[in-house]
Amino acid sequence: MGNKGAKPKKKNPAILTEDEVNLLLSNTSFTREEIYRWHDGFIKDCPKGQLDKKKFIDAYKAFYPQGKADKFCNHVFKVFDFDNSGKIDFTEFLIAISVTAQGDAHKKLSMAFRMFDWENPDNLFFKIFKLGMTSIGMAE
């Protein structure tokens, strides 16, 4: 039972394990030293080792106070929360940072499509995308 996509819980999410460092070394272009520097900053902001949706939205609003952050941030949060735990841990955070800051065009486009609200077929982007996919024979 429970969340089949969830990672096994570790004892203290604020502590970076060697397995997590190796995972990040394999899936990002950060060095070991950079990973530890990012981790130190993440723990300063999130002492429990996890970023919840409210704190994520508050951080976004601090950077973009004129924007309407709630709806956008809900989508972005879902993308970054790979294991659907309702919180972003350091590993999820750094992989997302790596893709958005360092990833190639394919990875960035893939992340953008994961953020899109596919539940809303009235969205203009959805209609244009579907038309494009239909025109190349990838949708009906």
PDB file of C-alpha atoms in Angstrom:
ATOM      1  CA  MET A   1       0.000   0.000   0.000  1.00  0.00           C
ATOM      2  CA  GLY A   2       0.992   3.669   0.014  1.00  0.00           C
ATOM      3  CA  ASN A   3       2.574   5.735  -2.704  1.00  0.00           C
ATOM      4  CA  LYS A   4       4.211   3.281  -5.113  1.00  0.00           C
ATOM      5  CA  GLY A   5       6.241   6.091  -6.738  1.00  0.00           C
ATOM      6  CA  ALA A   6       7.640   7.291  -3.438  1.00  0.00           C
ATOM      7  CA  LYS A   7      11.250   6.796  -2.486  1.00  0.00           C
ATOM      8  CA  PRO A   8      11.948   4.912   0.728  1.00  0.00           C
ATOM      9  CA  LYS A   9      12.076   7.379   3.600  1.00  0.00           C
ATOM     10  CA  LYS A  10      15.517   8.113   4.921  1.00  0.00           C
ATOM     11  CA  LYS A  11      16.140   8.841   8.564  1.00  0.00           C
ATOM     12  CA  ASN A  12      17.046  12.516   8.176  1.00  0.00           C
ATOM     13  CA  PRO A  13      16.176  14.272   4.900  1.00  0.00           C
ATOM     14  CA  ALA A  14      18.581  17.112   5.779  1.00  0.00           C
ATOM     15  CA  ILE A  15      21.594  14.791   5.522  1.00  0.00           C
ATOM     16  CA  LEU A  16      22.998  14.160   2.056  1.00  0.00           C
ATOM     17  CA  THR A  17      23.905  10.494   1.581  1.00  0.00           C
ATOM     18  CA  GLU A  18      26.666   9.145  -0.636  1.00  0.00           C
ATOM     19  CA  ASP A  19      24.016   7.393  -2.759  1.00  0.00           C
ATOM     20  CA  GLU A  20      22.296  10.738  -3.349  1.00  0.00           C
ATOM     21  CA  VAL A  21      25.607  12.401  -4.249  1.00  0.00           C
ATOM     22  CA  ASN A  22      26.306   9.603  -6.738  1.00  0.00           C
ATOM     23  CA  LEU A  23      22.807   9.934  -8.194  1.00  0.00           C
ATOM     24  CA  LEU A  24      23.334  13.678  -8.645  1.00  0.00           C
ATOM     25  CA  LEU A  25      26.791  13.166 -10.147  1.00  0.00           C
ATOM     26  CA  SER A  26      25.215  10.786 -12.674  1.00  0.00           C
ATOM     27  CA  ASN A  27      22.187  12.931 -13.511  1.00  0.00           C
ATOM     28  CA  THR A  28      23.519  16.485 -13.425  1.00  0.00           C
ATOM     29  CA  SER A  29      26.641  18.234 -14.612  1.00  0.00           C
ATOM     30  CA  PHE A  30      27.479  19.459 -11.109  1.00  0.00           C
ATOM     31  CA  THR A  31      30.730  18.423  -9.451  1.00  0.00           C
ATOM     32  CA  ARG A  32      30.813  16.861  -5.997  1.00  0.00           C
ATOM     33  CA  GLU A  33      31.930  20.195  -4.520  1.00  0.00           C
ATOM     34  CA  GLU A  34      29.135  22.085  -6.268  1.00  0.00           C
ATOM     35  CA  ILE A  35      26.577  19.551  -5.011  1.00  0.00           C
ATOM     36  CA  TYR A  36      27.730  20.101  -1.438  1.00  0.00           C
ATOM     37  CA  ARG A  37      27.647  23.907  -1.866  1.00  0.00           C
ATOM     38  CA  TRP A  38      24.090  23.731  -3.258  1.00  0.00           C
ATOM     39  CA  HIS A  39      23.137  21.414  -0.394  1.00  0.00           C
ATOM     40  CA  ASP A  40      24.490  23.846   2.216  1.00  0.00           C
ATOM     41  CA  GLY A  41      22.358  26.650   0.739  1.00  0.00           C
ATOM     42  CA  PHE A  42      19.288  24.422   0.479  1.00  0.00           C
ATOM     43  CA  ILE A  43      19.595  23.392   4.142  1.00  0.00           C
ATOM     44  CA  LYS A  44      19.971  27.033   5.217  1.00  0.00           C
ATOM     45  CA  ASP A  45      16.628  27.762   3.554  1.00  0.00           C
ATOM     46  CA  CYS A  46      15.022  24.398   4.389  1.00  0.00           C
ATOM     47  CA  PRO A  47      16.548  23.093   7.637  1.00  0.00           C
ATOM     48  CA  LYS A  48      14.387  19.949   7.561  1.00  0.00           C
ATOM     49  CA  GLY A  49      15.734  19.090   4.114  1.00  0.00           C
ATOM     50  CA  GLN A  50      12.415  19.524   2.324  1.00  0.00           C
ATOM     51  CA  LEU A  51      10.703  22.401   0.551  1.00  0.00           C
ATOM     52  CA  ASP A  52       6.923  22.458   0.821  1.00  0.00           C
ATOM     53  CA  LYS A  53       4.585  24.033  -1.724  1.00  0.00           C
ATOM     54  CA  LYS A  54       3.853  27.119   0.412  1.00  0.00           C
ATOM     55  CA  LYS A  55       7.536  27.962   0.818  1.00  0.00           C
ATOM     56  CA  PHE A  56       8.084  27.332  -2.895  1.00  0.00           C
ATOM     57  CA  ILE A  57       5.270  29.755  -3.817  1.00  0.00           C
ATOM     58  CA  ASP A  58       6.527  32.338  -1.306  1.00  0.00           C
ATOM     59  CA  ALA A  59      10.032  32.141  -2.819  1.00  0.00           C
ATOM     60  CA  TYR A  60       8.626  32.582  -6.330  1.00  0.00           C
ATOM     61  CA  LYS A  61       6.565  35.598  -5.215  1.00  0.00           C
ATOM     62  CA  ALA A  62       9.692  37.163  -3.714  1.00  0.00           C
ATOM     63  CA  PHE A  63      11.419  36.988  -7.112  1.00  0.00           C
ATOM     64  CA  TYR A  64       8.342  37.939  -9.170  1.00  0.00           C
ATOM     65  CA  PRO A  65       6.069  40.051  -6.926  1.00  0.00           C
ATOM     66  CA  GLN A  66       4.010  41.376  -9.846  1.00  0.00           C
ATOM     67  CA  GLY A  67       3.183  37.885 -11.133  1.00  0.00           C
ATOM     68  CA  LYS A  68       0.281  35.618 -10.303  1.00  0.00           C
ATOM     69  CA  ALA A  69       2.331  32.841  -8.808  1.00  0.00           C
ATOM     70  CA  ASP A  70      -0.171  30.390  -7.331  1.00  0.00           C
ATOM     71  CA  LYS A  71      -1.399  28.549 -10.431  1.00  0.00           C
ATOM     72  CA  PHE A  72       1.976  28.578 -12.176  1.00  0.00           C
ATOM     73  CA  CYS A  73       3.792  27.429  -9.040  1.00  0.00           C
ATOM     74  CA  ASN A  74       1.360  24.572  -8.507  1.00  0.00           C
ATOM     75  CA  HIS A  75       2.321  23.194 -11.921  1.00  0.00           C
ATOM     76  CA  VAL A  76       6.035  23.781 -11.436  1.00  0.00           C
ATOM     77  CA  PHE A  77       5.916  22.199  -7.996  1.00  0.00           C
ATOM     78  CA  LYS A  78       4.277  19.069  -9.425  1.00  0.00           C
ATOM     79  CA  VAL A  79       7.061  18.789 -11.989  1.00  0.00           C
ATOM     80  CA  PHE A  80       9.822  19.136  -9.407  1.00  0.00           C
ATOM     81  CA  ASP A  81       8.143  16.785  -6.903  1.00  0.00           C
ATOM     82  CA  PHE A  82       9.209  13.657  -8.800  1.00  0.00           C
ATOM     83  CA  ASP A  83       8.029  11.213  -6.128  1.00  0.00           C
ATOM     84  CA  ASN A  84       4.694  13.009  -5.499  1.00  0.00           C
ATOM     85  CA  SER A  85       5.460  13.357  -1.793  1.00  0.00           C
ATOM     86  CA  GLY A  86       4.112  16.912  -1.536  1.00  0.00           C
ATOM     87  CA  LYS A  87       7.612  18.171  -0.763  1.00  0.00           C
ATOM     88  CA  ILE A  88      10.703  18.790  -2.838  1.00  0.00           C
ATOM     89  CA  ASP A  89      13.805  17.226  -1.360  1.00  0.00           C
ATOM     90  CA  PHE A  90      17.335  18.290  -2.219  1.00  0.00           C
ATOM     91  CA  THR A  91      17.830  15.643  -4.895  1.00  0.00           C
ATOM     92  CA  GLU A  92      14.647  16.664  -6.722  1.00  0.00           C
ATOM     93  CA  PHE A  93      15.580  20.313  -6.331  1.00  0.00           C
ATOM     94  CA  LEU A  94      19.089  19.971  -7.760  1.00  0.00           C
ATOM     95  CA  ILE A  95      18.009  17.786 -10.690  1.00  0.00           C
ATOM     96  CA  ALA A  96      15.386  20.407 -11.563  1.00  0.00           C
ATOM     97  CA  ILE A  97      17.960  23.203 -11.246  1.00  0.00           C
ATOM     98  CA  SER A  98      20.363  21.266 -13.424  1.00  0.00           C
ATOM     99  CA  VAL A  99      17.813  20.700 -16.178  1.00  0.00           C
ATOM    100  CA  THR A 100      16.575  24.286 -16.180  1.00  0.00           C
ATOM    101  CA  ALA A 101      20.008  25.917 -15.856  1.00  0.00           C
ATOM    102  CA  GLN A 102      22.330  23.449 -17.573  1.00  0.00           C
ATOM    103  CA  GLY A 103      20.170  21.054 -19.559  1.00  0.00           C
ATOM    104  CA  ASP A 104      20.194  20.818 -23.309  1.00  0.00           C
ATOM    105  CA  ALA A 105      17.248  22.080 -25.350  1.00  0.00           C
ATOM    106  CA  HIS A 106      15.583  18.637 -25.389  1.00  0.00           C
ATOM    107  CA  LYS A 107      15.652  18.368 -21.569  1.00  0.00           C
ATOM    108  CA  LYS A 108      14.354  21.917 -21.151  1.00  0.00           C
ATOM    109  CA  LEU A 109      11.540  21.321 -23.638  1.00  0.00           C
ATOM    110  CA  SER A 110      10.642  18.070 -21.904  1.00  0.00           C
ATOM    111  CA  MET A 111      10.454  19.906 -18.552  1.00  0.00           C
ATOM    112  CA  ALA A 112       8.304  22.653 -20.114  1.00  0.00           C
ATOM    113  CA  PHE A 113       5.825  20.100 -21.442  1.00  0.00           C
ATOM    114  CA  ARG A 114       5.648  18.405 -18.053  1.00  0.00           C
ATOM    115  CA  MET A 115       4.710  21.789 -16.530  1.00  0.00           C
ATOM    116  CA  PHE A 116       1.920  22.418 -19.033  1.00  0.00           C
ATOM    117  CA  ASP A 117      -1.666  22.002 -17.860  1.00  0.00           C
ATOM    118  CA  TRP A 118      -2.725  19.108 -20.105  1.00  0.00           C
ATOM    119  CA  GLU A 119      -6.023  18.880 -18.213  1.00  0.00           C
ATOM    120  CA  ASN A 120      -7.318  22.054 -19.897  1.00  0.00           C
ATOM    121  CA  PRO A 121      -8.113  21.400 -23.592  1.00  0.00           C
ATOM    122  CA  ASP A 122      -9.496  24.953 -23.932  1.00  0.00           C
ATOM    123  CA  ASN A 123      -6.012  26.377 -23.458  1.00  0.00           C
ATOM    124  CA  LEU A 124      -4.779  28.031 -26.669  1.00  0.00           C
ATOM    125  CA  PHE A 125      -1.337  26.447 -26.364  1.00  0.00           C
ATOM    126  CA  PHE A 126      -2.963  23.029 -26.041  1.00  0.00           C
ATOM    127  CA  LYS A 127      -4.951  23.615 -29.252  1.00  0.00           C
ATOM    128  CA  ILE A 128      -1.884  24.812 -31.174  1.00  0.00           C
ATOM    129  CA  PHE A 129       0.222  21.932 -29.890  1.00  0.00           C
ATOM    130  CA  LYS A 130      -2.458  19.373 -30.794  1.00  0.00           C
ATOM    131  CA  LEU A 131      -2.795  20.896 -34.263  1.00  0.00           C
ATOM    132  CA  GLY A 132       0.968  20.666 -34.740  1.00  0.00           C
ATOM    133  CA  MET A 133       1.097  17.075 -33.518  1.00  0.00           C
ATOM    134  CA  THR A 134      -1.823  16.169 -35.798  1.00  0.00           C
ATOM    135  CA  SER A 135      -0.112  17.789 -38.768  1.00  0.00           C
ATOM    136  CA  ILE A 136       2.923  15.538 -38.349  1.00  0.00           C
ATOM    137  CA  GLY A 137       0.841  12.425 -37.741  1.00  0.00           C
ATOM    138  CA  MET A 138       1.504  12.101 -34.015  1.00  0.00           C
ATOM    139  CA  ALA A 139      -2.081  12.767 -32.861  1.00  0.00           C
ATOM    140  CA  GLU A 140      -5.598  12.350 -34.190  1.00  0.00           C
TER     141      GLU A 140
END
